[in-house]
XYZ file of N, CA and C in Angstrom:
324
model
N 115.897 78.774 74.047
C 115.590 80.169 74.234
C 114.139 80.401 74.685
N 113.142 79.654 74.166
C 111.763 79.882 74.590
C 111.560 79.700 76.086
N 112.380 78.868 76.740
C 112.233 78.659 78.178
C 112.592 79.910 78.970
N 113.418 80.772 78.414
C 113.794 82.009 79.107
C 112.726 83.090 78.979
N 111.833 82.947 78.039
C 110.803 83.957 77.819
C 109.967 84.231 79.061
N 109.460 83.193 79.792
C 108.680 83.490 81.006
C 109.488 84.265 82.044
N 110.768 83.928 82.209
C 111.601 84.644 83.182
C 111.786 86.098 82.763
N 112.008 86.328 81.475
C 112.172 87.705 80.982
C 110.889 88.509 81.179
N 109.754 87.885 80.908
C 108.476 88.576 81.106
C 108.257 88.889 82.582
N 108.641 87.947 83.455
C 108.502 88.194 84.895
C 109.350 89.385 85.321
N 110.574 89.470 84.809
C 111.438 90.609 85.146
C 110.814 91.919 84.672
N 110.248 91.905 83.480
C 109.619 93.112 82.949
C 108.458 93.555 83.833
N 107.611 92.612 84.227
C 106.478 92.940 85.100
C 106.979 93.476 86.434
N 107.975 92.813 87.018
C 108.500 93.258 88.308
C 109.150 94.630 88.200
N 109.832 94.883 87.088
C 110.463 96.198 86.914
C 109.411 97.298 86.879
N 108.279 97.020 86.253
C 107.200 98.009 86.194
C 106.590 98.215 87.568
N 106.482 97.139 88.359
C 105.846 97.229 89.666
C 106.778 97.727 90.770
N 108.092 97.767 90.504
C 109.038 98.201 91.537
C 108.798 99.661 91.903
N 109.135 100.037 93.150
C 108.977 101.421 93.569
C 109.811 102.355 92.714
N 109.393 103.604 92.677
C 110.115 104.601 91.897
C 111.433 104.995 92.525
N 112.199 105.873 91.864
C 113.491 106.302 92.356
C 113.406 106.884 93.762
N 114.417 106.531 94.550
C 114.511 107.080 95.895
C 113.636 106.387 96.916
N 113.056 105.232 96.569
C 112.150 104.602 97.517
C 112.706 103.324 98.126
N 114.008 103.090 98.012
C 114.583 101.930 98.669
C 115.827 101.441 97.982
N 116.458 100.401 98.533
C 117.702 99.889 97.986
C 117.600 99.469 96.524
N 116.531 98.791 96.142
C 116.426 98.342 94.760
C 116.400 99.523 93.800
N 115.679 100.559 94.163
C 115.591 101.726 93.300
C 116.942 102.419 93.193
N 117.677 102.471 94.279
C 118.957 103.158 94.281
C 120.006 102.399 93.486
N 119.948 101.076 93.500
C 120.984 100.284 92.854
C 120.719 100.078 91.367
N 119.520 100.342 90.863
C 119.187 100.078 89.481
C 118.515 98.725 89.380
N 118.073 98.340 88.193
C 117.329 97.102 88.048
C 118.225 95.875 87.938
N 119.215 95.876 87.045
C 120.098 94.716 86.861
C 121.548 95.170 86.693
N 122.460 94.345 87.165
C 123.897 94.587 87.012
C 124.610 93.281 87.331
N 125.900 93.240 87.124
C 126.659 92.051 87.496
C 126.524 91.824 88.993
N 126.394 90.558 89.413
C 126.108 90.212 90.797
C 127.106 90.832 91.768
N 128.392 90.764 91.467
C 129.399 91.306 92.381
C 129.155 92.781 92.653
N 128.771 93.514 91.639
C 128.490 94.945 91.788
C 127.254 95.179 92.651
N 126.214 94.374 92.435
C 124.972 94.510 93.212
C 125.232 94.207 94.684
N 125.906 93.099 94.970
C 126.197 92.701 96.350
C 127.050 93.754 97.042
N 128.045 94.280 96.334
C 128.917 95.313 96.900
C 128.119 96.566 97.259
N 127.245 96.970 96.368
C 126.443 98.180 96.624
C 125.473 97.984 97.792
N 124.835 96.818 97.851
C 123.908 96.551 98.951
C 124.637 96.578 100.293
N 125.849 96.033 100.312
C 126.610 96.005 101.563
C 127.132 97.393 101.942
N 127.736 98.089 100.988
C 128.348 99.390 101.301
C 127.321 100.489 101.533
N 126.235 100.484 100.784
C 125.251 101.564 100.887
C 124.219 101.329 101.981
N 123.792 100.058 102.138
C 122.696 99.768 103.065
C 123.080 98.843 104.217
N 124.308 98.330 104.209
C 124.739 97.414 105.259
C 124.067 96.049 105.168
N 123.534 95.713 103.994
C 122.817 94.459 103.829
C 123.772 93.305 103.534
N 123.486 92.163 104.145
C 124.227 90.934 103.886
C 123.240 89.838 103.519
N 123.746 88.787 102.887
C 122.856 87.718 102.446
C 122.296 86.966 103.642
N 120.968 86.765 103.634
C 120.277 86.070 104.716
C 119.649 84.768 104.270
N 119.477 84.595 102.961
C 118.877 83.371 102.460
C 119.157 83.197 100.984
N 119.028 81.953 100.516
C 119.318 81.649 99.115
C 118.459 80.462 98.684
N 118.067 80.424 97.416
C 117.303 79.309 96.883
C 117.306 79.351 95.364
N 116.926 78.243 94.750
C 116.863 78.170 93.292
C 115.471 78.539 92.806
N 115.421 79.349 91.763
C 114.149 79.677 91.121
C 113.759 78.501 90.233
N 112.496 78.390 89.885
C 111.965 77.270 89.122
C 112.897 76.709 88.074
N 113.094 75.413 88.100
C 113.947 74.686 87.158
C 115.367 75.248 87.101
N 115.839 75.796 88.222
C 117.206 76.321 88.348
C 117.528 77.362 87.277
N 116.547 78.196 86.918
C 116.786 79.256 85.936
C 117.495 80.444 86.559
N 117.551 80.461 87.866
C 118.230 81.554 88.547
C 118.329 81.276 90.028
N 119.145 82.059 90.688
C 119.333 81.942 92.129
C 118.677 83.150 92.788
N 117.776 82.883 93.730
C 117.109 83.940 94.482
C 117.884 84.147 95.779
N 118.173 85.403 96.114
C 118.865 85.720 97.364
C 118.117 86.823 98.097
N 118.108 86.716 99.413
C 117.529 87.751 100.264
C 118.674 88.393 101.027
N 118.774 89.710 100.924
C 119.772 90.492 101.653
C 119.029 91.385 102.638
N 119.603 91.611 103.809
C 118.948 92.473 104.792
C 119.974 93.046 105.753
N 119.564 94.101 106.443
C 120.401 94.733 107.458
C 119.593 94.907 108.741
N 120.125 94.377 109.843
C 119.477 94.585 111.136
C 119.606 96.043 111.569
N 120.695 96.721 111.157
C 120.913 98.107 111.580
C 120.026 99.107 110.847
N 119.943 98.973 109.503
C 119.151 99.941 108.747
C 117.699 99.490 108.586
N 117.446 98.185 108.745
C 116.101 97.658 108.587
C 115.690 97.469 107.143
N 116.614 97.678 106.189
C 116.271 97.507 104.784
C 116.480 96.056 104.365
N 115.775 95.650 103.299
C 115.932 94.312 102.725
C 115.772 94.395 101.221
N 116.408 93.436 100.530
C 116.370 93.383 99.078
C 116.334 91.920 98.642
N 115.535 91.620 97.616
C 115.505 90.286 97.027
C 116.030 90.393 95.601
N 117.004 89.525 95.279
C 117.593 89.519 93.941
C 117.423 88.157 93.290
N 117.531 88.150 91.956
C 117.605 86.903 91.206
C 118.810 87.014 90.293
N 119.723 86.041 90.408
C 120.919 86.024 89.572
C 120.761 84.943 88.512
N 120.953 85.334 87.268
C 120.849 84.429 86.138
C 122.177 83.701 85.931
N 122.192 82.602 85.186
C 123.440 81.881 84.940
C 124.541 82.762 84.335
N 124.174 83.817 83.653
C 125.159 84.728 83.048
C 125.886 85.579 84.084
N 125.384 85.595 85.328
C 125.985 86.428 86.366
C 125.267 87.756 86.542
N 124.270 88.011 85.729
C 123.477 89.231 85.836
C 122.499 89.084 86.990
N 122.526 90.015 87.931
C 121.620 89.999 89.083
C 120.577 91.088 88.908
N 119.321 90.712 89.040
C 118.222 91.663 88.904
C 117.530 91.815 90.250
N 117.211 93.044 90.593
C 116.545 93.336 91.860
C 115.046 93.146 91.678
N 114.488 92.264 92.498
C 113.066 91.941 92.376
C 112.191 92.743 93.314
N 112.689 93.009 94.519
C 111.889 93.729 95.505
C 112.813 94.288 96.573
N 112.331 95.313 97.260
C 113.077 95.874 98.386
C 112.093 96.538 99.333
N 112.547 96.760 100.540
C 111.668 97.396 101.503
C 112.391 97.768 102.780
N 111.598 98.077 103.789
C 112.126 98.517 105.076
C 111.500 97.686 106.192
N 111.960 97.942 107.406
C 111.454 97.293 108.614
C 111.716 95.788 108.631
N 112.913 95.379 108.222
C 113.304 93.976 108.241
C 113.268 93.457 109.666
N 112.699 92.296 109.851
C 112.686 91.619 111.145
C 112.961 90.145 110.899
N 114.086 89.636 111.388
C 114.381 88.218 111.161
C 113.361 87.327 111.856
N 112.958 86.287 111.172
C 112.011 85.329 111.751
C 112.789 84.297 112.548
N 112.220 83.829 113.652
C 112.914 82.789 114.418
C 113.022 81.509 113.597
N 114.126 80.787 113.775
C 114.299 79.521 113.078
C 113.354 78.482 113.665
N 112.861 77.570 112.822
C 111.991 76.526 113.359
C 112.758 75.644 114.341
N 112.051 75.159 115.320
C 112.680 74.288 116.313
C 112.985 72.928 115.695
N 114.094 72.346 116.136
C 114.441 70.998 115.720
C 113.469 70.022 116.376
N 113.016 69.006 115.659
C 112.126 68.028 116.271
C 112.850 67.274 117.378
N 112.123 66.985 118.413
C 112.718 66.242 119.525
C 112.621 64.752 119.261
N 113.531 64.021 119.859
C 113.496 62.564 119.733
C 114.380 62.063 118.613
N 114.250 60.789 118.322
C 115.051 60.114 117.312
C 114.531 60.474 115.922
N 115.399 61.017 115.029
C 114.939 61.410 113.697
C 114.592 60.220 112.801
N 114.996 59.029 113.169
C 114.732 57.851 112.315
C 113.375 57.339 112.435
């Protein structure tokens, strides 16, 4: 249980720093809910789809980036092993970054 304390404190700090009501997808969807509900709301309300995924430190959670090319909104979530997804950040003016070029030549 003590290992979860830093993650819980991080969520508390992020919740305090998040924009107020009406200032973006994260504010509209609430702070935490079951992942399926969060993903459904991001897609139906903002047209956002998952653009990236990664593990948070020591696999304590899964970080996902959702965005919409049409609305320009983006949202970052962290899903805990329990299935609870918490919104960490959101914003506007999403612009996809170009993928890095593959190295030329023999990879060996």
